[in-house]
PDB file of C-alpha atoms and ligand atoms in Angstrom:
ATOM      1  CA  MET A  19      -0.108  -0.022  -0.075  1.00 82.00           C
ATOM      2  CA  TYR A  20       2.782   2.448   0.672  1.00 92.00           C
ATOM      3  CA  LYS A  21       5.005   1.236  -1.822  1.00 93.00           C
ATOM      4  CA  ASN A  22       5.284   4.862  -3.713  1.00 95.00           C
ATOM      5  CA  ILE A  23       6.129   6.682  -0.885  1.00 98.00           C
ATOM      6  CA  LYS A  24       9.006   8.782  -0.628  1.00 98.00           C
ATOM      7  CA  VAL A  25       8.547  11.348   1.969  1.00 98.00           C
ATOM      8  CA  ILE A  26       7.107  10.868   5.376  1.00 98.00           C
ATOM      9  CA  ALA A  27       5.767  14.109   7.451  1.00 98.00           C
ATOM     10  CA  LEU A  28       5.067  13.430  11.216  1.00 98.00           C
ATOM     11  CA  ASP A  29       3.605  16.068  13.548  1.00 98.00           C
ATOM     12  CA  ALA A  30       5.070  16.646  16.446  1.00 97.00           C
ATOM     13  CA  ASP A  31       2.840  17.509  19.638  1.00 97.00           C
ATOM     14  CA  ASP A  32       0.824  14.617  21.035  1.00 97.00           C
ATOM     15  CA  THR A  33       2.498  12.390  17.846  1.00 98.00           C
ATOM     16  CA  LEU A  34       6.194  12.834  18.988  1.00 98.00           C
ATOM     17  CA  TRP A  35       5.911  14.187  22.439  1.00 97.00           C
ATOM     18  CA  VAL A  36       3.333  15.339  25.260  1.00 97.00           C
ATOM     19  CA  ASN A  37       1.581  18.569  24.482  1.00 96.00           C
ATOM     20  CA  GLU A  38      -2.122  18.842  24.770  1.00 95.00           C
ATOM     21  CA  PRO A  39      -2.182  17.655  28.192  1.00 96.00           C
ATOM     22  CA  TYR A  40      -0.237  20.733  29.668  1.00 97.00           C
ATOM     23  CA  PHE A  41      -2.803  22.805  28.212  1.00 97.00           C
ATOM     24  CA  ARG A  42      -5.382  21.389  29.872  1.00 97.00           C
ATOM     25  CA  GLU A  43      -3.493  21.392  32.985  1.00 97.00           C
ATOM     26  CA  VAL A  44      -3.030  24.949  32.597  1.00 98.00           C
ATOM     27  CA  GLU A  45      -6.638  25.676  31.972  1.00 98.00           C
ATOM     28  CA  HIS A  46      -7.401  24.315  35.295  1.00 98.00           C
ATOM     29  CA  GLN A  47      -5.103  26.250  37.151  1.00 98.00           C
ATOM     30  CA  PHE A  48      -6.465  29.125  35.479  1.00 98.00           C
ATOM     31  CA  ALA A  49      -9.834  28.548  36.337  1.00 98.00           C
ATOM     32  CA  LYS A  50      -8.874  28.145  40.231  1.00 98.00           C
ATOM     33  CA  LEU A  51      -6.900  30.999  39.903  1.00 98.00           C
ATOM     34  CA  LEU A  52     -10.355  33.051  38.862  1.00 98.00           C
ATOM     35  CA  SER A  53     -12.489  30.804  41.013  1.00 98.00           C
ATOM     36  CA  PRO A  54     -13.526  34.171  42.785  1.00 97.00           C
ATOM     37  CA  TYR A  55     -15.104  35.482  39.882  1.00 97.00           C
ATOM     38  CA  GLU A  56     -16.614  32.538  37.980  1.00 97.00           C
ATOM     39  CA  THR A  57     -17.427  28.721  37.965  1.00 97.00           C
ATOM     40  CA  GLU A  58     -14.582  26.391  36.158  1.00 96.00           C
ATOM     41  CA  ASN A  59     -17.083  25.420  33.288  1.00 97.00           C
ATOM     42  CA  LYS A  60     -17.792  29.109  32.586  1.00 97.00           C
ATOM     43  CA  ILE A  61     -14.312  30.359  32.900  1.00 98.00           C
ATOM     44  CA  ASN A  62     -13.378  27.195  30.100  1.00 97.00           C
ATOM     45  CA  GLN A  63     -16.075  28.439  27.987  1.00 97.00           C
ATOM     46  CA  GLU A  64     -14.988  32.063  27.976  1.00 98.00           C
ATOM     47  CA  LEU A  65     -11.394  31.059  27.386  1.00 98.00           C
ATOM     48  CA  TYR A  66     -12.075  28.867  24.514  1.00 97.00           C
ATOM     49  CA  LYS A  67     -14.365  31.610  22.553  1.00 98.00           C
ATOM     50  CA  LYS A  68     -11.172  34.106  23.360  1.00 98.00           C
ATOM     51  CA  GLU A  69      -8.767  31.466  21.971  1.00 98.00           C
ATOM     52  CA  MET A  70     -11.092  31.089  18.645  1.00 97.00           C
ATOM     53  CA  ASP A  71     -11.503  35.189  18.611  1.00 98.00           C
ATOM     54  CA  ASN A  72      -7.781  35.476  18.609  1.00 98.00           C
ATOM     55  CA  LEU A  73      -6.750  32.560  16.512  1.00 95.00           C
ATOM     56  CA  GLU A  74      -6.512  34.806  13.279  1.00 94.00           C
ATOM     57  CA  LEU A  75      -4.319  37.290  14.790  1.00 96.00           C
ATOM     58  CA  TYR A  76      -2.088  35.078  17.059  1.00 95.00           C
ATOM     59  CA  GLY A  77      -2.084  31.693  15.229  1.00 93.00           C
ATOM     60  CA  TYR A  78      -1.394  28.442  17.531  1.00 92.00           C
ATOM     61  CA  GLY A  79       1.070  28.081  20.385  1.00 95.00           C
ATOM     62  CA  VAL A  80       1.260  29.116  23.977  1.00 97.00           C
ATOM     63  CA  LYS A  81       2.013  32.826  23.203  1.00 96.00           C
ATOM     64  CA  GLY A  82      -1.322  33.372  21.838  1.00 97.00           C
ATOM     65  CA  PHE A  83      -2.942  31.046  24.880  1.00 98.00           C
ATOM     66  CA  VAL A  84      -1.157  33.464  27.255  1.00 98.00           C
ATOM     67  CA  LEU A  85      -2.601  36.478  25.584  1.00 98.00           C
ATOM     68  CA  SER A  86      -5.914  34.696  25.281  1.00 98.00           C
ATOM     69  CA  MET A  87      -6.080  33.826  28.773  1.00 98.00           C
ATOM     70  CA  VAL A  88      -5.116  37.622  30.075  1.00 98.00           C
ATOM     71  CA  GLU A  89      -8.121  38.893  27.730  1.00 98.00           C
ATOM     72  CA  ALA A  90     -10.561  36.281  29.240  1.00 98.00           C
ATOM     73  CA  ALA A  91      -9.527  37.211  32.694  1.00 98.00           C
ATOM     74  CA  ILE A  92     -10.282  40.849  32.623  1.00 98.00           C
ATOM     75  CA  GLU A  93     -14.069  39.877  31.066  1.00 98.00           C
ATOM     76  CA  ILE A  94     -14.278  37.410  33.497  1.00 98.00           C
ATOM     77  CA  SER A  95     -13.304  39.427  36.217  1.00 98.00           C
ATOM     78  CA  ASN A  96     -15.153  42.599  35.033  1.00 97.00           C
ATOM     79  CA  ASN A  97     -12.061  44.179  34.923  1.00 98.00           C
ATOM     80  CA  LYS A  98     -11.299  43.495  38.632  1.00 97.00           C
ATOM     81  CA  VAL A  99      -8.420  41.096  37.808  1.00 97.00           C
ATOM     82  CA  ASN A 100      -5.337  42.485  39.621  1.00 97.00           C
ATOM     83  CA  SER A 101      -1.642  42.637  38.519  1.00 97.00           C
ATOM     84  CA  LYS A 102      -0.587  39.811  40.708  1.00 97.00           C
ATOM     85  CA  GLU A 103      -3.370  37.617  39.011  1.00 98.00           C
ATOM     86  CA  ILE A 104      -1.976  38.546  35.412  1.00 98.00           C
ATOM     87  CA  GLN A 105       1.725  37.991  36.651  1.00 98.00           C
ATOM     88  CA  GLN A 106       0.312  34.416  37.442  1.00 98.00           C
ATOM     89  CA  ILE A 107      -1.117  34.048  34.052  1.00 98.00           C
ATOM     90  CA  LEU A 108       2.288  35.051  32.534  1.00 98.00           C
ATOM     91  CA  ASP A 109       4.377  32.111  34.664  1.00 98.00           C
ATOM     92  CA  PHE A 110       2.057  29.708  33.578  1.00 98.00           C
ATOM     93  CA  GLY A 111       3.087  30.702  30.054  1.00 98.00           C
ATOM     94  CA  LYS A 112       6.391  30.792  30.989  1.00 98.00           C
ATOM     95  CA  GLU A 113       6.411  27.491  32.642  1.00 98.00           C
ATOM     96  CA  MET A 114       4.848  25.815  29.757  1.00 97.00           C
ATOM     97  CA  LEU A 115       7.754  27.069  27.294  1.00 96.00           C
ATOM     98  CA  SER A 116      10.179  25.649  29.505  1.00 95.00           C
ATOM     99  CA  LYS A 117       8.559  22.425  30.339  1.00 95.00           C
ATOM    100  CA  PRO A 118      10.980  19.043  29.530  1.00 95.00           C
ATOM    101  CA  ILE A 119      10.127  17.278  26.404  1.00 97.00           C
ATOM    102  CA  GLU A 120       8.623  14.069  27.238  1.00 97.00           C
ATOM    103  CA  LEU A 121       8.658  11.942  24.182  1.00 98.00           C
ATOM    104  CA  LEU A 122       5.865   9.066  23.525  1.00 97.00           C
ATOM    105  CA  ASP A 123       6.139   5.611  23.262  1.00 94.00           C
ATOM    106  CA  GLY A 124       8.184   4.326  20.357  1.00 95.00           C
ATOM    107  CA  ALA A 125       8.818   8.053  18.865  1.00 98.00           C
ATOM    108  CA  GLU A 126      12.594   7.853  18.680  1.00 97.00           C
ATOM    109  CA  GLU A 127      12.757   4.185  17.478  1.00 98.00           C
ATOM    110  CA  VAL A 128      10.299   4.712  14.649  1.00 98.00           C
ATOM    111  CA  LEU A 129      12.565   7.704  13.449  1.00 98.00           C
ATOM    112  CA  LYS A 130      15.500   5.690  13.724  1.00 98.00           C
ATOM    113  CA  LYS A 131      14.331   2.949  11.182  1.00 98.00           C
ATOM    114  CA  LEU A 132      12.268   4.911   9.085  1.00 98.00           C
ATOM    115  CA  SER A 133      15.113   8.143   8.313  1.00 98.00           C
ATOM    116  CA  PRO A 134      17.190   5.570   6.285  1.00 97.00           C
ATOM    117  CA  LYS A 135      14.421   4.508   3.969  1.00 97.00           C
ATOM    118  CA  TYR A 136      12.596   7.966   3.641  1.00 98.00           C
ATOM    119  CA  LYS A 137      12.850  11.665   3.355  1.00 98.00           C
ATOM    120  CA  LEU A 138      11.548  12.752   7.039  1.00 98.00           C
ATOM    121  CA  ILE A 139       9.861  15.984   7.388  1.00 97.00           C
ATOM    122  CA  LEU A 140       8.315  17.448  10.675  1.00 97.00           C
ATOM    123  CA  ALA A 141       5.421  19.078  10.120  1.00 97.00           C
ATOM    124  CA  THR A 142       3.869  21.144  13.129  1.00 95.00           C
ATOM    125  CA  LYS A 143       1.915  24.178  13.641  1.00 93.00           C
ATOM    126  CA  GLY A 144       2.673  26.698  16.718  1.00 87.00           C
ATOM    127  CA  ASP A 145       5.111  28.967  17.715  1.00 89.00           C
ATOM    128  CA  LEU A 146       8.278  28.848  15.577  1.00 90.00           C
ATOM    129  CA  LEU A 147      10.739  29.533  18.416  1.00 92.00           C
ATOM    130  CA  ASP A 148       8.521  27.180  20.880  1.00 94.00           C
ATOM    131  CA  GLN A 149       8.782  24.169  18.326  1.00 94.00           C
ATOM    132  CA  GLU A 150      12.382  24.240  17.409  1.00 93.00           C
ATOM    133  CA  ARG A 151      13.402  24.816  21.307  1.00 95.00           C
ATOM    134  CA  LYS A 152      11.158  21.492  21.608  1.00 96.00           C
ATOM    135  CA  LEU A 153      12.862  19.583  18.805  1.00 95.00           C
ATOM    136  CA  LYS A 154      16.330  20.784  19.716  1.00 95.00           C
ATOM    137  CA  LYS A 155      15.259  19.325  23.445  1.00 96.00           C
ATOM    138  CA  SER A 156      14.122  16.145  22.291  1.00 97.00           C
ATOM    139  CA  GLY A 157      17.373  14.992  20.707  1.00 97.00           C
ATOM    140  CA  LEU A 158      15.118  14.046  17.580  1.00 97.00           C
ATOM    141  CA  LEU A 159      16.140  17.030  15.326  1.00 95.00           C
ATOM    142  CA  LYS A 160      18.990  14.315  13.784  1.00 97.00           C
ATOM    143  CA  TYR A 161      16.233  12.037  12.236  1.00 98.00           C
ATOM    144  CA  PHE A 162      14.818  15.046   9.989  1.00 97.00           C
ATOM    145  CA  ASP A 163      15.814  16.100   6.707  1.00 96.00           C
ATOM    146  CA  HIS A 164      13.489  19.072   6.724  1.00 94.00           C
ATOM    147  CA  ILE A 165      11.288  20.924   9.422  1.00 94.00           C
ATOM    148  CA  GLU A 166       8.262  22.612   8.751  1.00 95.00           C
ATOM    149  CA  VAL A 167       6.201  24.766  10.940  1.00 93.00           C
ATOM    150  CA  LEU A 168       3.174  26.045   9.216  1.00 93.00           C
ATOM    151  CA  SER A 169       0.815  28.366  10.183  1.00 89.00           C
ATOM    152  CA  ASP A 170      -2.062  26.168  10.047  1.00 93.00           C
ATOM    153  CA  LYS A 171      -2.591  22.399   8.273  1.00 96.00           C
ATOM    154  CA  LYS A 172      -5.029  23.220   5.877  1.00 96.00           C
ATOM    155  CA  GLU A 173      -5.565  21.348   2.467  1.00 97.00           C
ATOM    156  CA  ASP A 174      -3.512  24.467   0.879  1.00 98.00           C
ATOM    157  CA  ASN A 175      -0.592  24.096   3.268  1.00 97.00           C
ATOM    158  CA  TYR A 176      -0.024  21.006   2.528  1.00 98.00           C
ATOM    159  CA  LYS A 177      -0.663  21.584  -0.786  1.00 98.00           C
ATOM    160  CA  ARG A 178       2.297  24.161  -1.049  1.00 97.00           C
ATOM    161  CA  LEU A 179       4.652  21.704   1.334  1.00 97.00           C
ATOM    162  CA  ILE A 180       4.455  18.916  -1.034  1.00 98.00           C
ATOM    163  CA  GLU A 181       5.079  21.117  -4.370  1.00 97.00           C
ATOM    164  CA  PHE A 182       7.926  22.544  -2.304  1.00 96.00           C
ATOM    165  CA  LEU A 183       9.101  19.086  -1.781  1.00 96.00           C
ATOM    166  CA  GLU A 184       9.011  18.336  -5.458  1.00 97.00           C
ATOM    167  CA  VAL A 185       7.094  14.920  -5.019  1.00 98.00           C
ATOM    168  CA  ALA A 186       3.750  13.815  -6.083  1.00 98.00           C
ATOM    169  CA  PRO A 187       0.667  13.837  -3.428  1.00 98.00           C
ATOM    170  CA  SER A 188       0.460   9.851  -3.834  1.00 97.00           C
ATOM    171  CA  GLU A 189       4.327   9.750  -2.746  1.00 98.00           C
ATOM    172  CA  PHE A 190       3.968  12.073   0.496  1.00 98.00           C
ATOM    173  CA  LEU A 191       2.736  10.403   3.867  1.00 98.00           C
ATOM    174  CA  MET A 192       1.436  12.167   6.760  1.00 98.00           C
ATOM    175  CA  ILE A 193       1.408  10.707  10.370  1.00 98.00           C
ATOM    176  CA  GLY A 194      -0.412  12.467  13.052  1.00 98.00           C
ATOM    177  CA  ASN A 195      -2.791  12.412  16.012  1.00 97.00           C
ATOM    178  CA  SER A 196      -5.262  15.175  14.700  1.00 96.00           C
ATOM    179  CA  LEU A 197      -7.935  14.016  12.288  1.00 95.00           C
ATOM    180  CA  LYS A 198      -8.614  17.605  11.332  1.00 95.00           C
ATOM    181  CA  SER A 199      -5.049  18.757  10.902  1.00 97.00           C
ATOM    182  CA  ASP A 200      -2.948  15.748  10.271  1.00 97.00           C
ATOM    183  CA  ILE A 201      -5.150  13.292   8.082  1.00 97.00           C
ATOM    184  CA  LEU A 202      -8.398  15.014   6.209  1.00 96.00           C
ATOM    185  CA  PRO A 203      -6.555  17.740   4.546  1.00 97.00           C
ATOM    186  CA  LEU A 204      -4.500  14.884   2.770  1.00 97.00           C
ATOM    187  CA  VAL A 205      -7.526  12.974   1.954  1.00 97.00           C
ATOM    188  CA  ALA A 206      -8.722  15.686   0.208  1.00 96.00           C
ATOM    189  CA  LEU A 207      -5.396  16.091  -1.635  1.00 97.00           C
ATOM    190  CA  ASN A 208      -5.416  12.265  -2.561  1.00 97.00           C
ATOM    191  CA  SER A 209      -2.164  12.074  -0.855  1.00 97.00           C
ATOM    192  CA  ASN A 210      -1.610   9.544   2.025  1.00 97.00           C
ATOM    193  CA  ALA A 211      -2.361   9.486   6.014  1.00 97.00           C
ATOM    194  CA  ILE A 212      -1.910   7.558   9.155  1.00 97.00           C
ATOM    195  CA  HIS A 213      -3.805   8.252  12.112  1.00 96.00           C
ATOM    196  CA  VAL A 214      -2.275   8.051  15.665  1.00 96.00           C
ATOM    197  CA  PRO A 215      -5.283   9.082  17.934  1.00 95.00           C
ATOM    198  CA  TYR A 216      -3.876  10.487  21.247  1.00 94.00           C
ATOM    199  CA  HIS A 217      -6.295  10.388  24.718  1.00 89.00           C
ATOM    200  CA  THR A 218      -6.368  14.266  24.706  1.00 86.00           C
ATOM    201  CA  THR A 219      -7.537  16.469  22.192  1.00 84.00           C
ATOM    202  CA  TRP A 220      -8.279  20.109  22.305  1.00 85.00           C
ATOM    203  CA  ILE A 221     -11.926  20.783  21.098  1.00 84.00           C
ATOM    204  CA  HIS A 222     -10.869  22.880  18.232  1.00 87.00           C
ATOM    205  CA  GLU A 223      -9.198  19.594  16.567  1.00 85.00           C
ATOM    206  CA  GLU A 224     -12.345  17.722  17.005  1.00 85.00           C
ATOM    207  CA  VAL A 225     -14.210  16.344  13.910  1.00 86.00           C
ATOM    208  CA  THR A 226     -17.898  15.554  14.394  1.00 79.00           C
ATOM    209  CA  GLN A 227     -18.736  13.992  11.164  1.00 79.00           C
ATOM    210  CA  ASN A 228     -16.141  11.934   9.332  1.00 83.00           C
ATOM    211  CA  ASP A 229     -17.147   9.749   6.063  1.00 83.00           C
ATOM    212  CA  ASN A 230     -13.545   9.418   5.208  1.00 83.00           C
ATOM    213  CA  VAL A 231     -12.641   6.365   7.210  1.00 82.00           C
ATOM    214  CA  ASP A 232     -11.849   4.329   4.505  1.00 87.00           C
ATOM    215  CA  SER A 233      -9.495   6.708   2.891  1.00 91.00           C
ATOM    216  CA  TYR A 234      -6.920   6.505   5.735  1.00 95.00           C
ATOM    217  CA  LYS A 235      -5.160   3.931   8.142  1.00 94.00           C
ATOM    218  CA  THR A 236      -5.738   4.431  12.053  1.00 95.00           C
ATOM    219  CA  ILE A 237      -3.218   2.777  14.279  1.00 95.00           C
ATOM    220  CA  GLN A 238      -2.991   2.545  18.147  1.00 94.00           C
ATOM    221  CA  SER A 239       0.661   3.128  18.525  1.00 95.00           C
ATOM    222  CA  LEU A 240       3.082   5.113  16.619  1.00 97.00           C
ATOM    223  CA  SER A 241       5.480   2.108  16.509  1.00 97.00           C
ATOM    224  CA  ASP A 242       2.626   0.300  14.518  1.00 97.00           C
ATOM    225  CA  VAL A 243       3.782   2.171  11.589  1.00 97.00           C
ATOM    226  CA  LEU A 244       6.931  -0.119  11.118  1.00 96.00           C
ATOM    227  CA  VAL A 245       4.393  -2.883  10.114  1.00 94.00           C
ATOM    228  CA  PHE A 246       3.852  -1.169   7.082  1.00 91.00           C
ATOM    229  CA  LEU A 247       6.711   1.247   6.318  1.00 94.00           C
TER     230      LEU A 247
HETATM  231 MG1   MG B   7      -0.443  16.694  17.351  1.00 62.65          MG
END
Protein backbone atom coordinates (compact mmCIF):
# COMPACT_ATOMS: atom_id res chain seq x y z
CA MET A 1 0.00 0.00 0.00
CA TYR A 2 2.82 2.45 0.79
CA LYS A 3 5.23 1.30 -1.94
CA ASN A 4 5.36 4.69 -3.67
CA ILE A 5 6.10 6.72 -0.56
CA LYS A 6 9.24 8.86 -0.77
CA VAL A 7 8.60 11.50 1.90
CA ILE A 8 7.09 10.93 5.33
CA ALA A 9 5.96 13.93 7.35
CA LEU A 10 5.30 13.58 11.05
CA ASP A 11 3.32 15.82 13.33
CA ALA A 12 5.09 16.66 16.59
CA ASP A 13 2.67 17.67 19.38
CA ASP A 14 0.92 14.59 20.77
CA THR A 15 2.41 12.45 17.99
CA LEU A 16 6.08 12.49 19.00
CA TRP A 17 5.80 14.21 22.38
CA VAL A 18 3.24 15.19 25.03
CA ASN A 19 1.61 18.59 24.51
CA GLU A 20 -2.15 18.85 24.94
CA PRO A 21 -2.28 17.62 28.58
CA TYR A 22 -0.09 20.63 29.54
CA PHE A 23 -2.73 22.97 28.14
CA ARG A 24 -5.48 21.13 30.06
CA GLU A 25 -3.40 21.46 33.25
CA VAL A 26 -2.95 25.20 32.82
CA GLU A 27 -6.62 25.69 31.94
CA HIS A 28 -7.43 24.06 35.26
CA GLN A 29 -4.98 26.29 37.14
CA PHE A 30 -6.36 29.34 35.33
CA ALA A 31 -9.90 28.40 36.43
CA LYS A 32 -8.67 28.00 40.01
CA LEU A 33 -7.04 31.43 39.87
CA LEU A 34 -10.28 33.01 38.68
CA SER A 35 -12.57 30.94 40.93
CA PRO A 36 -13.53 34.02 43.00
CA TYR A 37 -15.20 35.40 39.85
CA GLU A 38 -16.79 32.45 38.00
CA THR A 39 -17.31 28.68 37.85
CA GLU A 40 -14.70 26.51 36.16
CA ASN A 41 -17.10 25.53 33.41
CA LYS A 42 -17.90 29.12 32.50
CA ILE A 43 -14.23 30.13 32.69
CA ASN A 44 -13.27 27.29 30.31
CA GLN A 45 -15.97 28.35 27.88
CA GLU A 46 -14.93 32.01 27.93
CA LEU A 47 -11.27 31.14 27.47
CA TYR A 48 -11.99 28.88 24.51
CA LYS A 49 -14.12 31.58 22.91
CA LYS A 50 -11.27 34.08 23.30
CA GLU A 51 -8.79 31.63 21.80
CA MET A 52 -11.02 31.14 18.78
CA ASP A 53 -11.55 34.90 18.35
CA ASN A 54 -7.78 35.45 18.52
CA LEU A 55 -6.64 32.52 16.41
CA GLU A 56 -6.43 34.50 13.20
CA LEU A 57 -4.39 37.23 14.88
CA TYR A 58 -2.08 35.20 17.09
CA GLY A 59 -1.96 31.77 15.47
CA TYR A 60 -1.40 28.54 17.40
CA GLY A 61 0.83 28.06 20.40
CA VAL A 62 1.58 29.11 23.97
CA LYS A 63 2.03 32.85 23.41
CA GLY A 64 -1.40 33.28 21.86
CA PHE A 65 -2.86 31.11 24.63
CA VAL A 66 -1.36 33.39 27.30
CA LEU A 67 -2.71 36.54 25.65
CA SER A 68 -6.15 34.91 25.42
CA MET A 69 -6.00 34.00 29.13
CA VAL A 70 -5.17 37.61 30.05
CA GLU A 71 -8.01 38.93 27.93
CA ALA A 72 -10.46 36.35 29.28
CA ALA A 73 -9.39 37.16 32.86
CA ILE A 74 -10.16 40.85 32.36
CA GLU A 75 -13.63 40.03 31.06
CA ILE A 76 -14.46 37.23 33.49
CA SER A 77 -13.46 39.37 36.49
CA ASN A 78 -15.32 42.37 35.13
CA ASN A 79 -12.07 44.37 35.10
CA LYS A 80 -11.23 43.42 38.69
CA VAL A 81 -8.29 41.11 37.90
CA ASN A 82 -5.16 42.51 39.59
CA SER A 83 -1.52 42.68 38.54
CA LYS A 84 -0.61 39.73 40.79
CA GLU A 85 -3.14 37.56 38.99
CA ILE A 86 -1.93 38.75 35.58
CA GLN A 87 1.62 37.93 36.67
CA GLN A 88 0.44 34.42 37.61
CA ILE A 89 -1.02 33.97 34.11
CA LEU A 90 2.25 35.09 32.51
CA ASP A 91 4.08 32.60 34.74
CA PHE A 92 1.79 29.79 33.58
CA GLY A 93 2.95 30.51 30.03
CA LYS A 94 6.62 30.68 30.95
CA GLU A 95 6.34 27.37 32.75
CA MET A 96 4.80 25.81 29.65
CA LEU A 97 7.61 27.18 27.49
CA SER A 98 10.29 25.71 29.71
CA LYS A 99 8.79 22.26 30.27
CA PRO A 100 11.02 19.27 29.60
CA ILE A 101 10.11 17.18 26.56
CA GLU A 102 8.28 13.95 27.25
CA LEU A 103 8.64 11.70 24.21
CA LEU A 104 5.75 9.36 23.40
CA ASP A 105 6.26 5.61 23.26
CA GLY A 106 8.23 4.45 20.26
CA ALA A 107 8.90 7.95 18.87
CA GLU A 108 12.67 7.66 18.67
CA GLU A 109 12.70 4.03 17.52
CA VAL A 110 10.30 4.81 14.66
CA LEU A 111 12.37 7.75 13.44
CA LYS A 112 15.58 5.77 13.69
CA LYS A 113 14.13 2.97 11.55
CA LEU A 114 12.43 5.22 8.98
CA SER A 115 15.18 7.79 8.45
CA PRO A 116 17.50 5.60 6.32
CA LYS A 117 14.57 4.60 4.06
CA TYR A 118 12.62 7.82 3.58
CA LYS A 119 13.04 11.56 3.54
CA LEU A 120 11.60 12.60 6.92
CA ILE A 121 9.88 15.93 7.50
CA LEU A 122 8.61 17.37 10.75
CA ALA A 123 5.36 19.18 9.97
CA THR A 124 3.95 21.11 12.90
CA LYS A 125 2.08 24.30 13.69
CA GLY A 126 2.51 26.67 16.63
CA ASP A 127 5.11 29.22 17.70
CA LEU A 128 8.24 28.84 15.55
CA LEU A 129 10.59 29.50 18.48
CA ASP A 130 8.76 27.13 20.82
CA GLN A 131 8.68 24.30 18.27
CA GLU A 132 12.40 24.77 17.51
CA ARG A 133 13.15 24.71 21.24
CA LYS A 134 11.13 21.51 21.74
CA LEU A 135 12.73 19.81 18.75
CA LYS A 136 16.21 20.68 20.00
CA LYS A 137 15.42 19.44 23.52
CA SER A 138 13.81 16.26 22.18
CA GLY A 139 17.03 14.94 20.67
CA LEU A 140 15.08 14.02 17.52
CA LEU A 141 16.39 16.77 15.24
CA LYS A 142 19.05 14.51 13.72
CA TYR A 143 16.45 12.22 12.13
CA PHE A 144 14.77 14.93 10.04
CA ASP A 145 15.72 16.16 6.59
CA HIS A 146 13.49 19.19 6.82
CA ILE A 147 11.46 21.06 9.47
CA GLU A 148 8.27 22.83 8.50
CA VAL A 149 6.44 25.00 11.05
CA LEU A 150 3.16 25.86 9.35
CA SER A 151 0.85 28.69 10.36
CA ASP A 152 -2.02 26.26 9.84
CA LYS A 153 -2.52 22.72 8.61
CA LYS A 154 -5.14 23.04 5.93
CA GLU A 155 -5.29 21.59 2.43
CA ASP A 156 -3.51 24.60 0.93
CA ASN A 157 -0.66 24.47 3.43
CA TYR A 158 -0.02 20.80 2.58
CA LYS A 159 -0.38 21.43 -1.13
CA ARG A 160 2.39 24.02 -0.96
CA LEU A 161 4.55 21.77 1.21
CA ILE A 162 4.22 18.83 -1.20
CA GLU A 163 5.03 21.10 -4.16
CA PHE A 164 8.04 22.49 -2.35
CA LEU A 165 9.28 18.93 -1.72
CA GLU A 166 8.90 18.18 -5.44
CA VAL A 167 7.03 14.92 -4.96
CA ALA A 168 3.59 13.78 -6.09
CA PRO A 169 0.81 13.65 -3.47
CA SER A 170 0.85 9.86 -3.88
CA GLU A 171 4.52 9.81 -2.80
CA PHE A 172 3.82 11.76 0.40
CA LEU A 173 2.62 10.31 3.70
CA MET A 174 1.57 12.28 6.80
CA ILE A 175 1.44 10.70 10.26
CA GLY A 176 -0.26 12.50 13.14
CA ASN A 177 -2.77 12.53 15.99
CA SER A 178 -5.22 15.14 14.71
CA LEU A 179 -7.85 14.01 12.22
CA LYS A 180 -8.66 17.60 11.37
CA SER A 181 -5.08 18.83 10.91
CA ASP A 182 -2.98 15.80 10.02
CA ILE A 183 -5.32 13.46 8.17
CA LEU A 184 -8.36 14.92 6.39
CA PRO A 185 -6.47 17.62 4.41
CA LEU A 186 -4.25 14.85 2.96
CA VAL A 187 -7.27 12.70 2.10
CA ALA A 188 -8.67 15.70 0.22
CA LEU A 189 -5.40 15.97 -1.75
CA ASN A 190 -5.46 12.27 -2.66
CA SER A 191 -2.33 11.86 -0.64
CA ASN A 192 -1.65 9.40 2.21
CA ALA A 193 -2.22 9.66 5.95
CA ILE A 194 -1.92 7.50 9.04
CA HIS A 195 -3.85 8.50 12.13
CA VAL A 196 -2.39 7.81 15.59
CA PRO A 197 -5.07 9.02 18.02
CA TYR A 198 -3.99 10.51 21.33
CA HIS A 199 -6.12 10.39 24.49
CA THR A 200 -6.36 14.18 24.85
CA THR A 201 -7.65 16.34 21.98
CA TRP A 202 -8.28 20.08 21.96
CA ILE A 203 -11.95 20.82 21.11
CA HIS A 204 -10.78 22.89 18.15
CA GLU A 205 -9.17 19.78 16.63
CA GLU A 206 -12.24 17.59 17.05
CA VAL A 207 -14.12 16.39 13.99
CA THR A 208 -17.85 15.81 14.38
CA GLN A 209 -18.55 14.07 11.11
CA ASN A 210 -16.08 11.97 9.19
CA ASP A 211 -17.03 10.10 6.03
CA ASN A 212 -13.46 9.34 5.05
CA VAL A 213 -12.55 6.45 7.35
CA ASP A 214 -11.70 4.22 4.39
CA SER A 215 -9.24 6.73 2.94
CA TYR A 216 -6.59 6.51 5.65
CA LYS A 217 -5.25 4.08 8.19
CA THR A 218 -5.67 4.29 11.97
CA ILE A 219 -3.16 2.70 14.29
CA GLN A 220 -3.07 2.45 18.08
CA SER A 221 0.55 3.31 18.68
CA LEU A 222 3.20 5.10 16.61
CA SER A 223 5.40 1.98 16.55
CA ASP A 224 2.68 0.21 14.55
CA VAL A 225 3.77 2.18 11.43
CA LEU A 226 6.82 -0.09 11.25
CA VAL A 227 4.51 -2.92 10.18
CA PHE A 228 3.74 -1.07 6.92
CA LEU A 229 6.81 1.05 6.25
MG1 LIG B 1 -0.56 16.99 17.09
